[in-house]
mmCIF file of C-alpha atoms in Angstrom:
data_model
loop_
_atom_site.group_PDB
_atom_site.id
_atom_site.type_symbol
_atom_site.label_atom_id
_atom_site.label_comp_id
_atom_site.label_asym_id
_atom_site.label_seq_id
_atom_site.Cartn_x
_atom_site.Cartn_y
_atom_site.Cartn_z
ATOM 1 C CA UNK A 202 0.151 0.158 -0.300
ATOM 2 C CA UNK A 203 1.469 3.516 -1.344
ATOM 3 C CA UNK A 204 0.437 6.731 0.585
ATOM 4 C CA UNK A 205 0.701 9.960 -0.092
ATOM 5 C CA UNK A 206 1.001 13.237 1.785
ATOM 6 C CA UNK A 207 -0.864 16.194 1.088
ATOM 7 C CA UNK A 208 0.231 19.908 1.984
ATOM 8 C CA UNK A 209 -2.561 22.162 2.252
ATOM 9 C CA UNK A 210 -0.683 24.775 3.356
ATOM 10 C CA UNK A 211 0.663 25.584 -0.017
ATOM 11 C CA UNK A 212 -0.824 26.619 -3.386
ATOM 12 C CA UNK A 213 -2.960 23.734 -5.239
ATOM 13 C CA UNK A 214 -0.630 23.690 -8.072
ATOM 14 C CA UNK A 215 2.511 23.126 -5.676
ATOM 15 C CA UNK A 216 0.838 20.579 -3.713
ATOM 16 C CA UNK A 217 -0.213 18.693 -7.256
ATOM 17 C CA UNK A 218 3.304 18.968 -8.539
ATOM 18 C CA UNK A 219 4.660 17.694 -5.354
ATOM 19 C CA UNK A 220 2.638 14.801 -5.166
ATOM 20 C CA UNK A 221 3.157 14.125 -8.968
ATOM 21 C CA UNK A 222 6.864 14.139 -8.179
ATOM 22 C CA UNK A 223 6.139 11.449 -5.139
ATOM 23 C CA UNK A 224 4.323 9.092 -7.540
ATOM 24 C CA UNK A 225 6.884 9.393 -10.450
ATOM 25 C CA UNK A 226 9.298 8.509 -8.104
ATOM 26 C CA UNK A 227 7.183 5.650 -6.485
ATOM 27 C CA UNK A 228 5.961 4.106 -10.026
ATOM 28 C CA UNK A 229 9.144 4.266 -11.765
ATOM 29 C CA UNK A 230 11.186 2.619 -8.543
ATOM 30 C CA UNK A 231 8.582 -0.240 -8.819
ATOM 31 C CA UNK A 232 8.928 -0.231 -12.524
ATOM 32 C CA UNK A 233 12.838 -0.702 -12.744
ATOM 33 C CA UNK A 234 12.547 -3.213 -9.906
ATOM 34 C CA UNK A 235 9.553 -5.599 -11.615
ATOM 35 C CA UNK A 236 11.349 -5.587 -15.176
ATOM 36 C CA UNK A 237 14.938 -5.967 -13.460
ATOM 37 C CA UNK A 238 16.301 -2.625 -14.579
ATOM 38 C CA UNK A 239 15.601 -3.120 -18.225
ATOM 39 C CA UNK A 240 15.065 0.394 -19.786
ATOM 40 C CA UNK A 241 13.116 -1.072 -23.195
ATOM 41 C CA UNK A 242 11.000 -3.324 -21.306
ATOM 42 C CA UNK A 243 10.141 -0.453 -18.580
ATOM 43 C CA UNK A 244 9.193 1.854 -21.374
ATOM 44 C CA UNK A 245 7.021 -0.653 -22.998
ATOM 45 C CA UNK A 246 5.390 -1.389 -19.927
ATOM 46 C CA UNK A 247 4.835 2.050 -18.706
ATOM 47 C CA UNK A 248 4.121 3.328 -22.631
ATOM 48 C CA UNK A 249 7.095 6.001 -22.850
ATOM 49 C CA UNK A 250 9.374 6.327 -24.969
ATOM 50 C CA UNK A 251 13.038 5.333 -23.984
ATOM 51 C CA UNK A 252 14.232 8.697 -23.934
ATOM 52 C CA UNK A 253 11.360 10.085 -21.815
ATOM 53 C CA UNK A 254 11.759 7.027 -19.630
ATOM 54 C CA UNK A 255 15.555 8.293 -19.301
ATOM 55 C CA UNK A 256 14.563 11.577 -18.115
ATOM 56 C CA UNK A 257 12.363 11.189 -15.646
ATOM 57 C CA UNK A 258 14.969 7.959 -14.124
ATOM 58 C CA UNK A 259 17.537 10.653 -14.479
ATOM 59 C CA UNK A 260 15.226 13.419 -12.870
ATOM 60 C CA UNK A 261 14.541 10.924 -9.492
ATOM 61 C CA UNK A 262 18.182 9.653 -9.492
ATOM 62 C CA UNK A 263 17.072 6.129 -10.282
ATOM 63 C CA UNK A 264 19.582 3.608 -12.067
ATOM 64 C CA UNK A 265 18.640 1.134 -14.554
ATOM 65 C CA UNK A 266 20.597 -1.173 -16.707
ATOM 66 C CA UNK A 267 20.967 0.921 -20.209
#
């Protein structure tokens, strides 16, 4: 079970951006583990291009095999 913290003390856009970042990081870590770090397979499963996936992994400092 994954739970997210929402900060209602900040503007909506900032809270939404923070929540999106949390989701991305968790989703990507789970995706990489489930696909044993295989970037091509991760991209296929996620419905992303390899380029976009690599950019997201870099943004969240997540390592995977090339």
